[in-house]
Amino acid sequence: MLPQPGQSLSEELVDLTADDLVVMMAFRRRPRIVRPLLQQLQRDGVPVLLMCEPQAHSLFPLSRWQLCAPLDSVSAYDSYASVNSLINLLANAFLHETLDSGRPRIHDIATLYQQLDELEQR
């Protein structure tokens, strides 16, 4: 939902309703806009699934659901392995629930990739 060049975040938010779902990924080193954005979505009655690290508990009241993934690592950098696994799980669950329209869409996208030579070949 990040705005493209020349757009504003407000343009993306204005049409959201209680029938939509916003999946907010708000991991460590969050931009300042996250809290005001969650507050606005809450005022507008837009349901939010918050994906974050467990330490982000101060944001929990601003979302309907929370999925936490640890970022801890023995190295100097955060590890997003569990986050990526969670994203994969959600994407596959969504695709499974919408197989009638999801599978043909994935096929059509793959066909366009080939027709437009958009991606490098393996």
Tab-separated table of N, CA and C in Angstrom:
chain	number	residue	atom	x	y	z
A	1	MET	N	0.812	-1.173	0.000
A	1	MET	CA	0.000	0.000	0.000
A	1	MET	C	0.867	1.252	0.000
A	2	LEU	N	2.141	1.086	-0.092
A	2	LEU	CA	3.001	2.265	-0.144
A	2	LEU	C	2.720	3.027	-1.426
A	3	PRO	N	2.612	4.336	-1.336
A	3	PRO	CA	2.310	5.118	-2.523
A	3	PRO	C	3.457	5.083	-3.532
A	4	GLN	N	3.076	5.137	-4.772
A	4	GLN	CA	4.036	5.217	-5.862
A	4	GLN	C	4.458	6.683	-6.013
A	5	PRO	N	5.539	6.946	-6.763
A	5	PRO	CA	5.933	8.343	-6.970
A	5	PRO	C	4.762	9.161	-7.523
A	6	GLY	N	4.549	10.318	-6.943
A	6	GLY	CA	3.453	11.178	-7.368
A	6	GLY	C	2.142	10.908	-6.651
A	7	GLN	N	2.088	9.883	-5.809
A	7	GLN	CA	0.886	9.568	-5.047
A	7	GLN	C	1.114	9.890	-3.580
A	8	SER	N	0.032	9.931	-2.841
A	8	SER	CA	0.132	10.100	-1.393
A	8	SER	C	-0.518	8.906	-0.709
A	9	LEU	N	-0.159	8.679	0.523
A	9	LEU	CA	-0.745	7.591	1.296
A	9	LEU	C	-2.247	7.799	1.452
A	10	SER	N	-2.664	9.037	1.611
A	10	SER	CA	-4.090	9.347	1.774
A	10	SER	C	-4.911	8.870	0.582
A	11	GLU	N	-4.345	8.957	-0.619
A	11	GLU	CA	-5.050	8.484	-1.811
A	11	GLU	C	-5.320	6.986	-1.737
A	12	GLU	N	-4.434	6.252	-1.087
A	12	GLU	CA	-4.600	4.809	-0.957
A	12	GLU	C	-5.579	4.453	0.159
A	13	LEU	N	-5.658	5.287	1.186
A	13	LEU	CA	-6.477	4.990	2.363
A	13	LEU	C	-7.940	5.371	2.216
A	14	VAL	N	-8.223	6.372	1.425
A	14	VAL	CA	-9.543	6.986	1.417
A	14	VAL	C	-10.670	6.004	1.080
A	15	ASP	N	-10.417	4.994	0.286
A	15	ASP	CA	-11.472	4.073	-0.132
A	15	ASP	C	-11.584	2.826	0.736
A	16	LEU	N	-10.716	2.675	1.731
A	16	LEU	CA	-10.764	1.479	2.574
A	16	LEU	C	-11.975	1.525	3.500
A	17	THR	N	-12.603	0.348	3.683
A	17	THR	CA	-13.792	0.245	4.532
A	17	THR	C	-13.651	-0.959	5.455
A	18	ALA	N	-14.686	-1.200	6.237
A	18	ALA	CA	-14.718	-2.352	7.140
A	18	ALA	C	-14.741	-3.669	6.372
A	19	ASP	N	-15.016	-3.625	5.075
A	19	ASP	CA	-15.013	-4.836	4.247
A	19	ASP	C	-13.625	-5.188	3.735
A	20	ASP	N	-12.657	-4.314	3.955
A	20	ASP	CA	-11.279	-4.549	3.525
A	20	ASP	C	-10.472	-5.124	4.678
A	21	LEU	N	-9.263	-5.508	4.381
A	21	LEU	CA	-8.313	-5.949	5.402
A	21	LEU	C	-6.953	-5.364	5.056
A	22	VAL	N	-6.365	-4.679	6.011
A	22	VAL	CA	-5.011	-4.159	5.838
A	22	VAL	C	-4.064	-5.077	6.590
A	23	VAL	N	-3.056	-5.570	5.898
A	23	VAL	CA	-1.987	-6.342	6.530
A	23	VAL	C	-0.821	-5.379	6.699
A	24	MET	N	-0.572	-5.010	7.948
A	24	MET	CA	0.479	-4.037	8.259
A	24	MET	C	1.721	-4.785	8.724
A	25	MET	N	2.793	-4.634	7.981
A	25	MET	CA	4.070	-5.214	8.382
A	25	MET	C	4.867	-4.102	9.048
A	26	ALA	N	5.050	-4.229	10.356
A	26	ALA	CA	5.671	-3.152	11.133
A	26	ALA	C	6.749	-3.739	12.031
A	27	PHE	N	7.856	-4.057	11.434
A	27	PHE	CA	8.954	-4.653	12.187
A	27	PHE	C	9.911	-3.572	12.671
A	28	ARG	N	10.836	-3.988	13.468
A	28	ARG	CA	11.798	-3.086	14.111
A	28	ARG	C	12.281	-1.994	13.149
A	29	ARG	N	12.526	-0.823	13.702
A	29	ARG	CA	12.914	0.378	12.951
A	29	ARG	C	11.771	0.839	12.042
A	30	ARG	N	10.570	0.874	12.628
A	30	ARG	CA	9.367	1.269	11.910
A	30	ARG	C	9.406	2.756	11.544
A	31	PRO	N	8.889	3.116	10.387
A	31	PRO	CA	8.747	4.535	10.054
A	31	PRO	C	7.757	5.202	11.015
A	32	ARG	N	7.904	6.483	11.223
A	32	ARG	CA	7.036	7.226	12.145
A	32	ARG	C	5.559	7.147	11.759
A	33	ILE	N	5.271	6.942	10.495
A	33	ILE	CA	3.888	6.953	10.014
A	33	ILE	C	3.077	5.755	10.508
A	34	VAL	N	3.729	4.695	10.980
A	34	VAL	CA	3.014	3.461	11.330
A	34	VAL	C	1.939	3.700	12.384
A	35	ARG	N	2.275	4.311	13.502
A	35	ARG	CA	1.287	4.505	14.575
A	35	ARG	C	0.118	5.401	14.117
A	36	PRO	N	0.378	6.593	13.532
A	36	PRO	CA	-0.754	7.409	13.071
A	36	PRO	C	-1.601	6.697	12.010
A	37	LEU	N	-0.949	5.916	11.165
A	37	LEU	CA	-1.679	5.168	10.145
A	37	LEU	C	-2.596	4.132	10.788
A	38	LEU	N	-2.077	3.374	11.749
A	38	LEU	CA	-2.900	2.388	12.454
A	38	LEU	C	-4.048	3.068	13.201
A	39	GLN	N	-3.779	4.217	13.794
A	39	GLN	CA	-4.829	4.952	14.505
A	39	GLN	C	-5.933	5.398	13.546
A	40	GLN	N	-5.537	5.857	12.366
A	40	GLN	CA	-6.529	6.286	11.374
A	40	GLN	C	-7.359	5.104	10.892
A	41	LEU	N	-6.711	3.991	10.614
A	41	LEU	CA	-7.436	2.797	10.181
A	41	LEU	C	-8.423	2.350	11.259
A	42	GLN	N	-8.013	2.431	12.514
A	42	GLN	CA	-8.896	2.062	13.620
A	42	GLN	C	-10.106	3.008	13.678
A	43	ARG	N	-9.877	4.310	13.533
A	43	ARG	CA	-10.987	5.283	13.531
A	43	ARG	C	-11.960	5.010	12.387
A	44	ASP	N	-11.409	4.578	11.244
A	44	ASP	CA	-12.240	4.313	10.067
A	44	ASP	C	-12.898	2.936	10.108
A	45	GLY	N	-12.575	2.132	11.118
A	45	GLY	CA	-13.173	0.804	11.245
A	45	GLY	C	-12.623	-0.218	10.272
A	46	VAL	N	-11.428	0.027	9.752
A	46	VAL	CA	-10.795	-0.903	8.811
A	46	VAL	C	-10.046	-1.965	9.616
A	47	PRO	N	-10.379	-3.243	9.427
A	47	PRO	CA	-9.672	-4.284	10.179
A	47	PRO	C	-8.204	-4.380	9.761
A	48	VAL	N	-7.349	-4.611	10.756
A	48	VAL	CA	-5.908	-4.661	10.522
A	48	VAL	C	-5.330	-5.938	11.107
A	49	LEU	N	-4.535	-6.625	10.293
A	49	LEU	CA	-3.691	-7.727	10.752
A	49	LEU	C	-2.290	-7.145	10.871
A	50	LEU	N	-1.764	-7.122	12.077
A	50	LEU	CA	-0.443	-6.555	12.336
A	50	LEU	C	0.589	-7.671	12.389
A	51	MET	N	1.599	-7.568	11.545
A	51	MET	CA	2.734	-8.485	11.588
A	51	MET	C	3.913	-7.691	12.133
A	52	CYS	N	4.504	-8.199	13.221
A	52	CYS	CA	5.559	-7.450	13.891
A	52	CYS	C	6.385	-8.392	14.752
A	53	GLU	N	7.434	-7.854	15.368
A	53	GLU	CA	8.197	-8.630	16.339
A	53	GLU	C	7.455	-8.564	17.675
A	54	PRO	N	7.659	-9.547	18.558
A	54	PRO	CA	6.918	-9.583	19.825
A	54	PRO	C	7.069	-8.320	20.673
A	55	GLN	N	8.165	-7.611	20.552
A	55	GLN	CA	8.405	-6.422	21.369
A	55	GLN	C	7.550	-5.224	20.951
A	56	ALA	N	6.800	-5.337	19.877
A	56	ALA	CA	5.976	-4.222	19.385
A	56	ALA	C	4.600	-4.209	20.047
A	57	HIS	N	4.509	-4.713	21.248
A	57	HIS	CA	3.224	-4.878	21.934
A	57	HIS	C	2.446	-3.575	22.097
A	58	SER	N	3.107	-2.433	22.056
A	58	SER	CA	2.376	-1.163	22.189
A	58	SER	C	1.468	-0.895	20.981
A	59	LEU	N	1.719	-1.599	19.867
A	59	LEU	CA	0.878	-1.438	18.677
A	59	LEU	C	-0.311	-2.398	18.672
A	60	PHE	N	-0.286	-3.412	19.517
A	60	PHE	CA	-1.329	-4.443	19.512
A	60	PHE	C	-2.745	-3.871	19.613
A	61	PRO	N	-2.991	-2.897	20.508
A	61	PRO	CA	-4.358	-2.374	20.628
A	61	PRO	C	-4.877	-1.682	19.359
A	62	LEU	N	-3.990	-1.358	18.441
A	62	LEU	CA	-4.375	-0.666	17.212
A	62	LEU	C	-4.701	-1.622	16.075
A	63	SER	N	-4.687	-2.918	16.346
A	63	SER	CA	-4.972	-3.911	15.315
A	63	SER	C	-5.946	-4.947	15.862
A	64	ARG	N	-6.663	-5.580	14.960
A	64	ARG	CA	-7.601	-6.621	15.374
A	64	ARG	C	-6.873	-7.932	15.642
A	65	TRP	N	-5.879	-8.242	14.788
A	65	TRP	CA	-5.114	-9.482	14.932
A	65	TRP	C	-3.632	-9.148	14.900
A	66	GLN	N	-2.840	-9.965	15.574
A	66	GLN	CA	-1.390	-9.789	15.591
A	66	GLN	C	-0.720	-11.130	15.298
A	67	LEU	N	0.237	-11.106	14.406
A	67	LEU	CA	1.098	-12.256	14.152
A	67	LEU	C	2.525	-11.791	14.412
A	68	CYS	N	3.131	-12.371	15.419
A	68	CYS	CA	4.481	-11.956	15.809
A	68	CYS	C	5.507	-12.969	15.324
A	69	ALA	N	6.615	-12.463	14.857
A	69	ALA	CA	7.724	-13.304	14.418
A	69	ALA	C	9.004	-12.729	15.011
A	70	PRO	N	9.790	-13.570	15.658
A	70	PRO	CA	11.033	-13.072	16.254
A	70	PRO	C	12.056	-12.696	15.185
A	71	LEU	N	12.846	-11.707	15.499
A	71	LEU	CA	13.919	-11.262	14.603
A	71	LEU	C	15.294	-11.579	15.171
A	72	ASP	N	15.322	-12.130	16.377
A	72	ASP	CA	16.588	-12.384	17.064
A	72	ASP	C	17.513	-13.268	16.236
A	73	SER	N	18.795	-12.978	16.345
A	73	SER	CA	19.803	-13.718	15.595
A	73	SER	C	21.107	-13.684	16.381
A	74	VAL	N	21.945	-14.679	16.155
A	74	VAL	CA	23.258	-14.677	16.802
A	74	VAL	C	24.217	-13.736	16.082
A	75	SER	N	23.852	-13.331	14.873
A	75	SER	CA	24.720	-12.426	14.118
A	75	SER	C	24.405	-10.977	14.479
A	76	ALA	N	25.100	-10.070	13.846
A	76	ALA	CA	24.913	-8.638	14.106
A	76	ALA	C	23.623	-8.102	13.489
A	77	TYR	N	23.003	-8.870	12.607
A	77	TYR	CA	21.821	-8.412	11.889
A	77	TYR	C	20.585	-9.174	12.339
A	78	ASP	N	19.428	-8.519	12.226
A	78	ASP	CA	18.167	-9.199	12.494
A	78	ASP	C	17.968	-10.300	11.459
A	79	SER	N	17.281	-11.354	11.857
A	79	SER	CA	16.954	-12.442	10.946
A	79	SER	C	15.471	-12.372	10.592
A	80	TYR	N	15.189	-12.305	9.321
A	80	TYR	CA	13.805	-12.251	8.854
A	80	TYR	C	13.348	-13.605	8.311
A	81	ALA	N	14.036	-14.678	8.664
A	81	ALA	CA	13.671	-16.014	8.193
A	81	ALA	C	12.266	-16.387	8.653
A	82	SER	N	11.955	-16.158	9.916
A	82	SER	CA	10.622	-16.517	10.412
A	82	SER	C	9.550	-15.614	9.796
A	83	VAL	N	9.879	-14.362	9.554
A	83	VAL	CA	8.941	-13.439	8.910
A	83	VAL	C	8.621	-13.931	7.505
A	84	ASN	N	9.657	-14.289	6.749
A	84	ASN	CA	9.448	-14.765	5.386
A	84	ASN	C	8.648	-16.058	5.364
A	85	SER	N	8.877	-16.934	6.319
A	85	SER	CA	8.093	-18.169	6.408
A	85	SER	C	6.630	-17.858	6.686
A	86	LEU	N	6.382	-16.895	7.543
A	86	LEU	CA	5.016	-16.498	7.865
A	86	LEU	C	4.320	-15.884	6.649
A	87	ILE	N	5.019	-15.053	5.909
A	87	ILE	CA	4.463	-14.468	4.684
A	87	ILE	C	4.123	-15.570	3.689
A	88	ASN	N	5.031	-16.527	3.538
A	88	ASN	CA	4.800	-17.651	2.638
A	88	ASN	C	3.556	-18.430	3.051
A	89	LEU	N	3.415	-18.689	4.338
A	89	LEU	CA	2.258	-19.418	4.854
A	89	LEU	C	0.962	-18.666	4.557
A	90	LEU	N	0.935	-17.365	4.823
A	90	LEU	CA	-0.267	-16.568	4.576
A	90	LEU	C	-0.613	-16.506	3.087
A	91	ALA	N	0.391	-16.305	2.255
A	91	ALA	CA	0.148	-16.223	0.814
A	91	ALA	C	-0.397	-17.536	0.275
A	92	ASN	N	0.172	-18.650	0.714
A	92	ASN	CA	-0.313	-19.952	0.259
A	92	ASN	C	-1.703	-20.260	0.795
A	93	ALA	N	-1.987	-19.884	2.037
A	93	ALA	CA	-3.322	-20.098	2.603
A	93	ALA	C	-4.358	-19.284	1.832
A	94	PHE	N	-4.013	-18.034	1.501
A	94	PHE	CA	-4.925	-17.193	0.731
A	94	PHE	C	-5.153	-17.782	-0.653
A	95	LEU	N	-4.092	-18.201	-1.316
A	95	LEU	CA	-4.220	-18.799	-2.643
A	95	LEU	C	-5.078	-20.052	-2.578
A	96	HIS	N	-4.885	-20.873	-1.553
A	96	HIS	CA	-5.672	-22.100	-1.400
A	96	HIS	C	-7.163	-21.776	-1.244
A	97	GLU	N	-7.472	-20.711	-0.504
A	97	GLU	CA	-8.871	-20.326	-0.287
A	97	GLU	C	-9.510	-19.728	-1.538
A	98	THR	N	-8.691	-19.263	-2.460
A	98	THR	CA	-9.210	-18.631	-3.674
A	98	THR	C	-8.722	-19.360	-4.920
A	99	LEU	N	-8.641	-20.688	-4.839
A	99	LEU	CA	-8.078	-21.461	-5.952
A	99	LEU	C	-8.810	-21.229	-7.270
A	100	ASP	N	-10.127	-21.081	-7.214
A	100	ASP	CA	-10.883	-20.911	-8.455
A	100	ASP	C	-10.394	-19.718	-9.268
A	101	SER	N	-10.096	-18.617	-8.596
A	101	SER	CA	-9.604	-17.444	-9.319
A	101	SER	C	-8.092	-17.290	-9.192
A	102	GLY	N	-7.510	-17.833	-8.137
A	102	GLY	CA	-6.083	-17.665	-7.884
A	102	GLY	C	-5.185	-18.399	-8.858
A	103	ARG	N	-5.490	-19.669	-9.104
A	103	ARG	CA	-4.629	-20.469	-9.976
A	103	ARG	C	-4.597	-19.919	-11.398
A	104	PRO	N	-5.750	-19.612	-12.023
A	104	PRO	CA	-5.689	-19.028	-13.371
A	104	PRO	C	-4.939	-17.693	-13.401
A	105	ARG	N	-5.083	-16.903	-12.340
A	105	ARG	CA	-4.381	-15.615	-12.295
A	105	ARG	C	-2.872	-15.825	-12.280
A	106	ILE	N	-2.399	-16.752	-11.453
A	106	ILE	CA	-0.965	-17.058	-11.402
A	106	ILE	C	-0.482	-17.526	-12.773
A	107	HIS	N	-1.281	-18.368	-13.433
A	107	HIS	CA	-0.921	-18.852	-14.771
A	107	HIS	C	-0.848	-17.684	-15.763
A	108	ASP	N	-1.837	-16.783	-15.716
A	108	ASP	CA	-1.853	-15.635	-16.631
A	108	ASP	C	-0.656	-14.714	-16.395
A	109	ILE	N	-0.291	-14.525	-15.142
A	109	ILE	CA	0.881	-13.700	-14.823
A	109	ILE	C	2.144	-14.337	-15.386
A	110	ALA	N	2.297	-15.653	-15.197
A	110	ALA	CA	3.474	-16.360	-15.714
A	110	ALA	C	3.536	-16.262	-17.236
A	111	THR	N	2.386	-16.350	-17.891
A	111	THR	CA	2.338	-16.223	-19.346
A	111	THR	C	2.793	-14.829	-19.779
A	112	LEU	N	2.327	-13.799	-19.084
A	112	LEU	CA	2.742	-12.429	-19.413
A	112	LEU	C	4.229	-12.210	-19.169
A	113	TYR	N	4.755	-12.816	-18.108
A	113	TYR	CA	6.201	-12.726	-17.879
A	113	TYR	C	6.950	-13.192	-19.124
A	114	GLN	N	6.511	-14.322	-19.670
A	114	GLN	CA	7.191	-14.879	-20.849
A	114	GLN	C	6.970	-14.003	-22.078
A	115	GLN	N	5.738	-13.580	-22.298
A	115	GLN	CA	5.429	-12.778	-23.480
A	115	GLN	C	6.181	-11.449	-23.486
A	116	LEU	N	6.318	-10.849	-22.324
A	116	LEU	CA	6.994	-9.551	-22.227
A	116	LEU	C	8.490	-9.678	-21.979
A	117	ASP	N	8.946	-10.908	-21.797
A	117	ASP	CA	10.347	-11.165	-21.462
A	117	ASP	C	10.772	-10.268	-20.292
A	118	GLU	N	9.893	-10.221	-19.280
A	118	GLU	CA	10.076	-9.295	-18.162
A	118	GLU	C	11.108	-9.778	-17.152
A	119	LEU	N	11.219	-11.078	-16.980
A	119	LEU	CA	12.132	-11.632	-15.987
A	119	LEU	C	13.213	-12.461	-16.658
A	120	GLU	N	14.379	-12.485	-16.057
A	120	GLU	CA	15.440	-13.323	-16.615
A	120	GLU	C	15.055	-14.793	-16.451
A	121	GLN	N	15.463	-15.586	-17.409
A	121	GLN	CA	15.141	-17.012	-17.392
A	121	GLN	C	16.127	-17.764	-16.532
A	122	ARG	N	15.665	-18.834	-15.938
A	122	ARG	CA	16.557	-19.666	-15.117
A	122	ARG	C	17.477	-20.471	-15.984
